Coordinates of C-alpha atoms and ligand atoms in Angstrom, one line a residue:
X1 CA -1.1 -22.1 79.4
X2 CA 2.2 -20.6 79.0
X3 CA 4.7 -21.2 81.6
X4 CA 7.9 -20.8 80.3
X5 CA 10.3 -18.8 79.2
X6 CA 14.1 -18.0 78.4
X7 CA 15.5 -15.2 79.9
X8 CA 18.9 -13.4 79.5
X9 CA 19.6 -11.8 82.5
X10 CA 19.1 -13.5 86.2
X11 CA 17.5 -11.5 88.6
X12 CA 19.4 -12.2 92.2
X13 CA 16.2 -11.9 94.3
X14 CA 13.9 -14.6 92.6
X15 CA 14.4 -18.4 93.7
X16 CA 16.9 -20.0 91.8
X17 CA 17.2 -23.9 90.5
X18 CA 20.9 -24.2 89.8
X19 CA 21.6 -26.9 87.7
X20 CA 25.2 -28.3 87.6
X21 CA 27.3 -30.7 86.6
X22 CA 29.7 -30.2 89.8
X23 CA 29.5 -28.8 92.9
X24 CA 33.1 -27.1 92.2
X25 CA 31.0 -25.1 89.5
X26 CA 29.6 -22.7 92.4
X27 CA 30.6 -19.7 92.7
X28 CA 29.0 -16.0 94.1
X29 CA 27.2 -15.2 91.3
X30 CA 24.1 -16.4 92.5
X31 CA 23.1 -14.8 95.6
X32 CA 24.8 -17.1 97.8
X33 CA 27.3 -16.4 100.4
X34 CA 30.8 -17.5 101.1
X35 CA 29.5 -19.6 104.0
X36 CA 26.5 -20.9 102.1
X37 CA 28.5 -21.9 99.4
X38 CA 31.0 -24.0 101.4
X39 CA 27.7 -25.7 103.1
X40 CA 26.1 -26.8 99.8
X41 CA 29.3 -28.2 98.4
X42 CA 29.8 -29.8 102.2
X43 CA 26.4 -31.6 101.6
X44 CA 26.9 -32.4 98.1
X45 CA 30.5 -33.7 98.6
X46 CA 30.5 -35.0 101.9
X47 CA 27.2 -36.0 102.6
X48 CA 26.4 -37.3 99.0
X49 CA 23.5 -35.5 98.6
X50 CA 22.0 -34.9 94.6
X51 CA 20.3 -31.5 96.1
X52 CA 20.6 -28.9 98.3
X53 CA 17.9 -26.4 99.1
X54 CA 18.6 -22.6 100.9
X55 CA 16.1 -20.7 102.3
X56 CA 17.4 -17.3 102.3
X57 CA 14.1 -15.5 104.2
X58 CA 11.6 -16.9 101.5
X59 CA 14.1 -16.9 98.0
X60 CA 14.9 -20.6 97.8
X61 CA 18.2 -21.2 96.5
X62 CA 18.4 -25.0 94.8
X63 CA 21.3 -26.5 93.3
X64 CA 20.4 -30.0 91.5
X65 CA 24.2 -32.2 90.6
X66 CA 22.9 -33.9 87.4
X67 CA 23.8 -37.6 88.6
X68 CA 25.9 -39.8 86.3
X69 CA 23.9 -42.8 85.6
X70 CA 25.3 -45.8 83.4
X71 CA 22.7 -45.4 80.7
X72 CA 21.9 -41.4 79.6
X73 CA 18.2 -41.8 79.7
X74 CA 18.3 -43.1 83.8
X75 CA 20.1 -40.2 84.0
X76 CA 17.6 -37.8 82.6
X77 CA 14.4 -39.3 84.1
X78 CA 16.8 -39.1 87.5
X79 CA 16.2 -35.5 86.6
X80 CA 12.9 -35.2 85.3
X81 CA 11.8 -36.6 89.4
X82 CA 14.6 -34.2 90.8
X83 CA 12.1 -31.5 88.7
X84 CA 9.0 -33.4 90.7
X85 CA 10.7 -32.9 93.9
X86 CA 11.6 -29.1 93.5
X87 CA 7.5 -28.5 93.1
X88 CA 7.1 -29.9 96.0
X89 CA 9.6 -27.4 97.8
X90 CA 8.0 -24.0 95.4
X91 CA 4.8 -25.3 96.3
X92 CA 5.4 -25.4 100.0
X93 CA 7.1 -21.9 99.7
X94 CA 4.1 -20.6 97.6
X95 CA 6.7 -19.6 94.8
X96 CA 4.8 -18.0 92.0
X97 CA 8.2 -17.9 89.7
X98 CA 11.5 -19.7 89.5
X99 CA 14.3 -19.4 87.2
X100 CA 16.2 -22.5 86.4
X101 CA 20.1 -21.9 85.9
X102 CA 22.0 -23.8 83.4
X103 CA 25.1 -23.8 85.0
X104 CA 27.3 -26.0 83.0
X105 CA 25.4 -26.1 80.1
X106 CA 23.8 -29.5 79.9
X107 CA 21.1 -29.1 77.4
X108 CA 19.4 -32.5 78.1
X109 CA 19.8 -32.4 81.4
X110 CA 18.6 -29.3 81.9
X111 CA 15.2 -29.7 79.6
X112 CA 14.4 -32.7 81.9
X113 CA 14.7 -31.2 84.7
X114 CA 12.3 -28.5 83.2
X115 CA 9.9 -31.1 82.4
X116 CA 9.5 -32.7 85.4
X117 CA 9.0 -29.5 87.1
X118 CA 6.2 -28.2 84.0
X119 CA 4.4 -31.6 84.2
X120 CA 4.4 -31.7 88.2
X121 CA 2.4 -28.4 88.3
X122 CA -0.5 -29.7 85.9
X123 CA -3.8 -29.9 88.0
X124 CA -7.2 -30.8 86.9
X125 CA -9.4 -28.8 89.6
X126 CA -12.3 -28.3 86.8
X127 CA -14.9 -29.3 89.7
X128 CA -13.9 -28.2 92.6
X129 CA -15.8 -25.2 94.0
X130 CA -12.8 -23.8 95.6
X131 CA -10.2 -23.8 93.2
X132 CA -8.2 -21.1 94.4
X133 CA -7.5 -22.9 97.4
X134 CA -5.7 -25.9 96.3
X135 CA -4.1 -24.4 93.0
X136 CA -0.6 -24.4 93.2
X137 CA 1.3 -21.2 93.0
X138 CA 4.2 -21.2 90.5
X139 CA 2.8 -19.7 87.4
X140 CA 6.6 -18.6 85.4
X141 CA 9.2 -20.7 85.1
X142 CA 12.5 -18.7 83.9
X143 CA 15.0 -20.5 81.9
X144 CA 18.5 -19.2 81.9
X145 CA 20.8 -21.3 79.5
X146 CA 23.6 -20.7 77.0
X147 CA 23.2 -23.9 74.9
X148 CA 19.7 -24.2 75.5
X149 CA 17.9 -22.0 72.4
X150 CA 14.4 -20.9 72.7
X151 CA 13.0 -23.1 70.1
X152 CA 13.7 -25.8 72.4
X153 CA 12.0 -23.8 75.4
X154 CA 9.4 -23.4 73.2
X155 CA 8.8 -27.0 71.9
X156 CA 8.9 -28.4 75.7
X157 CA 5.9 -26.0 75.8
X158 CA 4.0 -27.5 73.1
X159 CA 5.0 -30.9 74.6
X160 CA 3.9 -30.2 77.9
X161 CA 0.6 -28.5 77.3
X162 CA 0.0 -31.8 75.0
X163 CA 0.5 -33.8 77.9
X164 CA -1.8 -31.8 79.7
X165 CA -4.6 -31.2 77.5
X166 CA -4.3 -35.4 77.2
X167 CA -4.2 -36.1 80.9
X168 CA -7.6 -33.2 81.3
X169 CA -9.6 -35.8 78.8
X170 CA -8.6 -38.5 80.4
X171 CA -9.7 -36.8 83.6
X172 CA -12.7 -35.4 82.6
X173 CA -15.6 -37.9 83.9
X174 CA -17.8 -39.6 81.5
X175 CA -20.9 -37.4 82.0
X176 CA -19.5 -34.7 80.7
X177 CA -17.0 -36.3 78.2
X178 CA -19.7 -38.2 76.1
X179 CA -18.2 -39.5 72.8
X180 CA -19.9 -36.1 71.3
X181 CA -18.4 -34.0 73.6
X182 CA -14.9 -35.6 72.7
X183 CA -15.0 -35.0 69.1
X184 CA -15.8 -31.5 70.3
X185 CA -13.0 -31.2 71.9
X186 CA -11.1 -32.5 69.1
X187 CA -12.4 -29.6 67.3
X188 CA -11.2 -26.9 69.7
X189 CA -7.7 -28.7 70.0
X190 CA -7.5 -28.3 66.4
X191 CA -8.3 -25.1 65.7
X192 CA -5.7 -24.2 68.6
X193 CA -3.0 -26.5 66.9
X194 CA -4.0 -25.8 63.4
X195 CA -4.5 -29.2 62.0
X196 CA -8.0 -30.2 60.7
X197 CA -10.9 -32.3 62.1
X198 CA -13.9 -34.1 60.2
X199 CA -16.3 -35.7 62.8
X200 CA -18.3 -38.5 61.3
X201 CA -21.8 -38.9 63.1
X202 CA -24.1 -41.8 63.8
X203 CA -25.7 -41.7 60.4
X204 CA -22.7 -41.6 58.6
X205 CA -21.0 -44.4 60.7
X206 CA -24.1 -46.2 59.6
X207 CA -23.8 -45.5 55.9
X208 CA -20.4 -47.1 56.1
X209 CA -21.0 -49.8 57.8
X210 CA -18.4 -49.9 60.5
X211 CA -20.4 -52.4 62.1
X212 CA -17.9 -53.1 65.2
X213 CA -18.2 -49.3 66.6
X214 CA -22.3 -49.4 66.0
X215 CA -22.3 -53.1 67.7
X216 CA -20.5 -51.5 70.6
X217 CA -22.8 -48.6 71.0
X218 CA -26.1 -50.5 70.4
X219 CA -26.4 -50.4 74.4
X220 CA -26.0 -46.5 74.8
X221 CA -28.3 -43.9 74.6
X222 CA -25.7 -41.3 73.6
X223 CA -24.6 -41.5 69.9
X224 CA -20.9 -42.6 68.6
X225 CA -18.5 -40.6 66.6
X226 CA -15.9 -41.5 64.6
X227 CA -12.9 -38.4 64.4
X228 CA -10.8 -38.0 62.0
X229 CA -7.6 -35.8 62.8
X230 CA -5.8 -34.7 59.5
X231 CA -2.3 -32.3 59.8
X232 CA -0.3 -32.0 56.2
X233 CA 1.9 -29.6 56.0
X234 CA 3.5 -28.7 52.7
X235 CA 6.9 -29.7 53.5
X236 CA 6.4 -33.1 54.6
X237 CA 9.0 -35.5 54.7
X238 CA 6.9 -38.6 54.1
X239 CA 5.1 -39.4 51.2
X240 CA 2.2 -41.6 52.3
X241 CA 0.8 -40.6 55.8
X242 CA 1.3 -41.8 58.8
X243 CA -2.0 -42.9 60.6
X244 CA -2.7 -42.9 64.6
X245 CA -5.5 -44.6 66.2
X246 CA -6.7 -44.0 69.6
X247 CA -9.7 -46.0 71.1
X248 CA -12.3 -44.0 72.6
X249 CA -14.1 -45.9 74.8
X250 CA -16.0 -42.7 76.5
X251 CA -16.4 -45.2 79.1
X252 CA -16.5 -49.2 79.8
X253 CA -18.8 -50.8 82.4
X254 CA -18.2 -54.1 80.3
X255 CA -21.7 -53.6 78.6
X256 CA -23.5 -57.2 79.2
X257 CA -20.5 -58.5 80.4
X258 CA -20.4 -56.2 83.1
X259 CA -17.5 -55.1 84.8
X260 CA -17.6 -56.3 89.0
X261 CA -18.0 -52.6 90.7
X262 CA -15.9 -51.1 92.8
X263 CA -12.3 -52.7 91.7
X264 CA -12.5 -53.0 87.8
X265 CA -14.9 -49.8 86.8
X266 CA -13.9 -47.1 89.2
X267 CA -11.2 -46.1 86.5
X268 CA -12.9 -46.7 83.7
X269 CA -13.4 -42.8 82.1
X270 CA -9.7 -43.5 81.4
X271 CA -10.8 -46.1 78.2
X272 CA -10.7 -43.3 76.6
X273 CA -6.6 -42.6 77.2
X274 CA -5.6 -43.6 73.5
X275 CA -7.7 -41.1 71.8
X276 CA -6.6 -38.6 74.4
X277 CA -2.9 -39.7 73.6
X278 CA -3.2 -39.4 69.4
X279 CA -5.0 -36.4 69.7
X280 CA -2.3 -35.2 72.2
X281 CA 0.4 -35.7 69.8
X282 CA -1.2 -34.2 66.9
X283 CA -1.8 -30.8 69.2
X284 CA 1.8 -31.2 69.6
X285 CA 2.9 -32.2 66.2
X286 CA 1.2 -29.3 64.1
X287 CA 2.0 -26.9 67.0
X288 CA 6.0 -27.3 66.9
X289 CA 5.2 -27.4 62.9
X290 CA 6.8 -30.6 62.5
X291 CA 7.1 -32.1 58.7
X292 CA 5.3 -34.5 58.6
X293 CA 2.0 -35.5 57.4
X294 CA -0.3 -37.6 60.5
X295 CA -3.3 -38.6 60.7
X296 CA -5.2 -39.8 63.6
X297 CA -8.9 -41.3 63.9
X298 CA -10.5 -41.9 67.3
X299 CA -13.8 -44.2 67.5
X300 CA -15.9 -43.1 70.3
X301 CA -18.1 -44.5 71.9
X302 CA -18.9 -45.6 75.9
X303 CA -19.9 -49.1 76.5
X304 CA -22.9 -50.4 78.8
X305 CA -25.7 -52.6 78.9
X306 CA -28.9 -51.1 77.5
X307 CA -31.6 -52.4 76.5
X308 CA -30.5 -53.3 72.8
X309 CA -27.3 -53.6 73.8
X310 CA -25.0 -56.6 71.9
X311 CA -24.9 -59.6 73.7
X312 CA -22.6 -62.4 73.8
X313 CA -23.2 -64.9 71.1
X314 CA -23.9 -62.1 68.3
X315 CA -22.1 -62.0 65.3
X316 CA -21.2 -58.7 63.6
X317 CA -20.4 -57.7 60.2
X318 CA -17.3 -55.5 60.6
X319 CA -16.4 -52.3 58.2
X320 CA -13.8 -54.2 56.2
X321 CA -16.9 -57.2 55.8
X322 CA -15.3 -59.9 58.1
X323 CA -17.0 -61.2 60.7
X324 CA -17.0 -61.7 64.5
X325 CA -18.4 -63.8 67.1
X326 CA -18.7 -61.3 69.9
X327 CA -18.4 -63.5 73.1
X328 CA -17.7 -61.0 75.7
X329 CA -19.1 -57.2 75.6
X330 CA -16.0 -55.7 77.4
X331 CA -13.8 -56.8 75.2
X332 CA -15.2 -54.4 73.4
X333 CA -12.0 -52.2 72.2
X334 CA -11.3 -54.1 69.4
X335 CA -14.1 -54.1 68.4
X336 CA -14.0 -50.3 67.5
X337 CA -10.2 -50.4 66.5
X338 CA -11.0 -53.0 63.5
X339 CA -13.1 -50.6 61.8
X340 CA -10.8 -47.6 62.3
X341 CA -7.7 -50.0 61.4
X342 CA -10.2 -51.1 58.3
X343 CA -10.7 -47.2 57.6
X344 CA -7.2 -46.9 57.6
X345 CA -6.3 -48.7 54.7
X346 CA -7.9 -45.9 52.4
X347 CA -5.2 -43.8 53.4
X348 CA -2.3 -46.3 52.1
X349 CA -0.3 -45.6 55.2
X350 CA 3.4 -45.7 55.9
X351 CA 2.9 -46.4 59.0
X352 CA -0.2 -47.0 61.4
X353 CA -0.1 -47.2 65.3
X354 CA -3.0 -47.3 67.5
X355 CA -2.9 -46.4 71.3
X356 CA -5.4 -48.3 73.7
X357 CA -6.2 -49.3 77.0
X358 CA -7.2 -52.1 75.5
X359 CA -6.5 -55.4 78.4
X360 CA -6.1 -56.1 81.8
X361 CA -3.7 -58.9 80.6
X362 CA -0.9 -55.7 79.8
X363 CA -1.3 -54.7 83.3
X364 CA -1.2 -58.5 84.6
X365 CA 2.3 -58.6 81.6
X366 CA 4.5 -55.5 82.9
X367 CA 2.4 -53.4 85.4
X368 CA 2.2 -49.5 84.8
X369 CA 6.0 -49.3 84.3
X370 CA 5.5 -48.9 80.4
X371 CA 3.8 -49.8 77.2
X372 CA 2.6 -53.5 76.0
X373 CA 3.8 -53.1 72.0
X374 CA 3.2 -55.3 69.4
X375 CA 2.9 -55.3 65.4
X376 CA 4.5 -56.2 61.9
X377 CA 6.1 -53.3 61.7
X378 CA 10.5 -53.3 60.5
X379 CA 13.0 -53.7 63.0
X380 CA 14.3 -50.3 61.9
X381 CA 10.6 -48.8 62.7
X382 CA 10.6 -50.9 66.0
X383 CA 14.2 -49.6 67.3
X384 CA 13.3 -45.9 66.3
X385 CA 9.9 -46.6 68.4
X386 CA 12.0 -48.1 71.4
X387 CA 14.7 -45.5 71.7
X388 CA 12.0 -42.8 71.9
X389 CA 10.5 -45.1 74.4
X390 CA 13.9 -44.5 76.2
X391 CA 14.1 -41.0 75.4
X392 CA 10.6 -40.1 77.2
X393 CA 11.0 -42.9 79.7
X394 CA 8.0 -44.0 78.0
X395 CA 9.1 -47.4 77.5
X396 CA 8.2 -50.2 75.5
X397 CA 7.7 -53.4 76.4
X398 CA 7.7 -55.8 72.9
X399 CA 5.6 -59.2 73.3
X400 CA 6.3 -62.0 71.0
X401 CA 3.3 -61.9 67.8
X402 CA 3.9 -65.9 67.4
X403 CA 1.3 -67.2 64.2
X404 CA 0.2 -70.1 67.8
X405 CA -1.8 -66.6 68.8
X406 CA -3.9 -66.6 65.5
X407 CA -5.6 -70.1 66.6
X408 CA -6.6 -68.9 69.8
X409 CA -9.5 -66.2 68.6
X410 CA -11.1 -68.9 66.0
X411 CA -14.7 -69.1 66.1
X412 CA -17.1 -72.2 65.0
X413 CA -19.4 -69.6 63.0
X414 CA -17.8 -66.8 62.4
X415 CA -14.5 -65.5 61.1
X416 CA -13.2 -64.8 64.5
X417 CA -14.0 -64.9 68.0
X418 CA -13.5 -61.2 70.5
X419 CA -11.9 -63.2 73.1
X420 CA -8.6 -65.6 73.1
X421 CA -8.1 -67.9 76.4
X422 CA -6.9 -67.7 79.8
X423 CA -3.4 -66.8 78.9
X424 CA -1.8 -64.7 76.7
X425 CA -4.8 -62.0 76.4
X426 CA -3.2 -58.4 75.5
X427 CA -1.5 -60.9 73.0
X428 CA -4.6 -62.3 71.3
X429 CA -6.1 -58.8 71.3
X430 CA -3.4 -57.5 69.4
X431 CA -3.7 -60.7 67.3
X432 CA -7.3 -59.6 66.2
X433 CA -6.4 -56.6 65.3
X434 CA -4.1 -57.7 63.0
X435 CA -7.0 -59.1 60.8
X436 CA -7.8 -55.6 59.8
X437 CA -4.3 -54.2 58.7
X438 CA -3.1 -54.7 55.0
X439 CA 0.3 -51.8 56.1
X440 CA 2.8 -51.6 58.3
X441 CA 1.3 -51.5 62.2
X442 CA 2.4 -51.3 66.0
X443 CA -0.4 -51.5 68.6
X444 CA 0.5 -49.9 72.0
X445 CA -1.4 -51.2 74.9
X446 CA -1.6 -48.6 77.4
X447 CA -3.9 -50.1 79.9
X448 CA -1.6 -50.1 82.7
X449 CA 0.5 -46.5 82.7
X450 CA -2.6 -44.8 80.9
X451 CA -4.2 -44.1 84.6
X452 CA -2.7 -44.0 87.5
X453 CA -4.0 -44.7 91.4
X454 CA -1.6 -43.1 93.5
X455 CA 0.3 -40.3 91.9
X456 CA 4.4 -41.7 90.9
X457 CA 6.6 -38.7 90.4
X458 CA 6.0 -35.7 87.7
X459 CA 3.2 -38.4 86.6
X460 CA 0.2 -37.5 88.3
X461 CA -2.6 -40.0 90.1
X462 CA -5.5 -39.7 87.1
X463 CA -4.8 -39.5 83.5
X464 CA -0.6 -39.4 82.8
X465 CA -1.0 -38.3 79.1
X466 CA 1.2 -41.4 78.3
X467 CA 2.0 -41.9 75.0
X468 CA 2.0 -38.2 74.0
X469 CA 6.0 -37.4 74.5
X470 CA 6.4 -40.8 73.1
X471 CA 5.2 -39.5 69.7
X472 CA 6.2 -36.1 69.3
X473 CA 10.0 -37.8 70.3
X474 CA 9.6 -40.4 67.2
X475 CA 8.0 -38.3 65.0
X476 CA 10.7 -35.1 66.0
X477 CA 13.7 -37.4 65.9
X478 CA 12.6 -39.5 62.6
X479 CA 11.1 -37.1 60.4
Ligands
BES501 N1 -10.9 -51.3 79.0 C1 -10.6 -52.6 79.3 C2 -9.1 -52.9 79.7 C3 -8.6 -52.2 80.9 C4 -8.4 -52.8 82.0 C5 -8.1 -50.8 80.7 C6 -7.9 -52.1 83.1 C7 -7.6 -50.2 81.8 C8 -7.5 -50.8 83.0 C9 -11.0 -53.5 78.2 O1 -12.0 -53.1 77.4 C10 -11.4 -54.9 78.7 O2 -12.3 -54.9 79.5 N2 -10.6 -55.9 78.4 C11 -10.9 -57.2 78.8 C12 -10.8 -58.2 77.7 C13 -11.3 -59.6 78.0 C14 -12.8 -59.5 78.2 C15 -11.0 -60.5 76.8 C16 -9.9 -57.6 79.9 O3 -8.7 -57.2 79.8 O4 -10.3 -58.2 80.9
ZN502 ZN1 -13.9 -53.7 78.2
ZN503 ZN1 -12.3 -51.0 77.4

């Protein structure tokens, strides 16, 4: 799981990444000749190229020009794909290590250029029978950099097995990852981390009444779980908790309302891509020891249309006692995320944000190029949010949380209705989940860059791990 590593002296016969900020900065202290010198600068000057590669009989020589971009964080996801596209050349070469040369000490750029590189090599070959075959070969990545420190090696570590781990559950089909076998997980991520894990089972789900999680699993055979994620360490900047919420949706044929196969349920084992993302970024957080006190809960279950399974027309009792006319089964996220938003309140949060691939209508809004966001949260909370979205090129898209929205999930019988109209849907969503939050709340909808079909860069085609960097950036840079 451990891929990289600082290192003090460069060793002249392993490939080299050579990161600088000018191709003037070459000299021959890196293996390279006179001649090959006066080529790369040639390419790099003349033919405006942003890298070079040299094959010198099998060691790769690769000098990256960090590219000066208008905004900084263009400029470091410029880098973080340069890191994509250097896989692709240690793959080819069967490289089993590199070592990445800071040459003119950019810190930034240099640690996204490593973590482009890290998250292009993640795989999820779990059920393939010959592995060994397709697995790529780089297996040490050496860092050489005088402003970079190890503790900052280290933490892209933490980050980028977080993002791995998430991206494996997303990844991890749904008869294997039953909403049992995700709280397990949970478990094992936790003791690895070291934060703690409670898992609440059916009967206890029961005895408190979260009514929208046991509506939702009334079609399925397999039982729900309800997870709750706890890391406190003692010197922890905030007083009241921050709370994370990630639906777990094990997996969503639409239950009654079932989901036209092949187009809209072929991806669905990714409903589960919030969980995977809080529970991500708690690995992360109490791995890199960060002070702060999170919590995160995931309601699991999958969705489908058993025999008692909920149908449209029922009304629920939720956990915090309202009610709701369920009116289409596979809207069925928000129906779990009321009672864990509900839950929440016991906690008297700072701050709550849940993570779900909760609509189509996100997609339909802004595509896979970032996240839906919504909430009541301050400005000052909703600018530290966006600039991490910038930072991690995890960006956030905010739509307007007008009071019109509120009108549009009324019910005739019951205090609310699961679906809104024809328009406006990851809106009205977001707009009933807002009847279960008495704190400060953003909802991230993650439907669209949660899973991916074709693979875009260092993010891969399956589970991306979205929202994970996002966190451990805000909760890193604000606590
Ligand atoms: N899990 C889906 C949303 C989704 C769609 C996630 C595509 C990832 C990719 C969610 O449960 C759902 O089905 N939402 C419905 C809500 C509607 C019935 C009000 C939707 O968006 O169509
Ligand atoms: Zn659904
Ligand atoms: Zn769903």
């Amino acid at each position: 799981m451990s891929i990289l590593s600082k290192i003090s002296v460069i060793n002249n016969n392993e490939s080299v990444i050579l990161l600088c900020g000018k191709e003037s900065s070459l000299n021959n202290n890196y293996g390279l000749s006179k001649a090959e010198i006066d080529y790369i600068k040639n390419e790099i000057k003349v033919k405006e190229k942003k890298h070079v590669v040299i094959n010198q009989l099998g060691r790769l020589v690769i000098v990256q020009i960090t590219d000066h971009q208008k905004e900084k964080f263009a400029e470091l996801e410029t880098l973080r794909k340069a890191g994509c596209s250097m896989h692709a050349y240690i793959a080819d070469a069967k490289l089993k290590s590199v070592t990445i040369v800071d040459v003119d000490g950019k810190e930034a750029e240099l640690l996204a250029l490593t973590e482009g590189l890290v998250l292009s090599n993640y795989q999820f070959l779990k059920y393939k029978k010959n592995k060994e075959k397709e697995l790529f070969s780089l297996k040490n990545i050496n860092v050489f950099s005088k402003t970079v420190s190890a503790s900052k090696i280290n933490e892209l570590q933490i980050i980028t097995n977080a993002v791995e781990i998430s991206r494996t559950l997303v990844n991890e089909p749904a008869n294997f990852l039953t909403a049992t076998q995700l709280s397990k997980e949970f478990r094992k991520m936790g003791k690895d981390a070291g934060f703690e894990v409670e898992v609440l089972n059916k009967a206890k789900i029961t005895a408190l009444k979260m009514g929208g999680l046991l509506a939702v699993n009334l079609g399925s055979i397999d039982p729900p779980t309800f997870t709750i994620m706890e890391y406190k360490p003692a010197g922890a900047k905030n007083k009241k908790p921050v709370v994370l919420i990630g639906k777990g949706v094990v997996y969503d044929t639409g239950g009654l309302s079932l989901k036209p196969t092949p187009n809209s349920m072929d991806m669905m084992k990714c409903d589960m891509a919030g969980a995977a993302a809080v529970a991500g970024a708690m690995y992360a957080v109490a791995k890199a020891k960060l002070p702060v006190h999170v919590i995160a809960l995931v309601p699991a279950t999958d969705n489908r249309p058993g025999e008692n399974a909920y149908v449209p027309g029922d009304v629920i009792t939720m956990y915090n006692g309202l009610t709701v006319e369920m009116l289409n089964a596979d809207a069925e996220g928000r129906m779990i995320l009321a009672d864990a938003l509900a839950y929440a309140q016991k906690y008297k949060p700072e701050l709550v944000l849940d993570f779900a691939t909760l609509t189509g209508a996100a997609i339909a809004a802004i595509g896979m190029s970032g996240l839906v966001v919504m909430g009541n949260a301050d400005e000052k909370t909703k600018d530290q949010l966006k600039q991490s979205g910038f930072n991690t090129f995890e960006r956030l898209a905010e739509m307007p949380f007008w009071d019109d929205y509120d009108d549009l999930i009324k019910s005739d019988i019951a205090d609310m209705k699961n679906i809104g109209g024809p328009y406006a849907g990851s809106i009205t969503a977001g707009k009933f989940l807002a009847r279960y939050i008495d704190y400060p709340w953003m909802h991230f909808d993650i439907a669209g860059p949660a899973f991916l079909t074709a693979k875009d860069s260092y993010r891969p085609k399956g589970g991306t791990g979205v929202g994970v960097r996002l966190l451990f950036d805000y909760f890193k840079n604000n606590y």
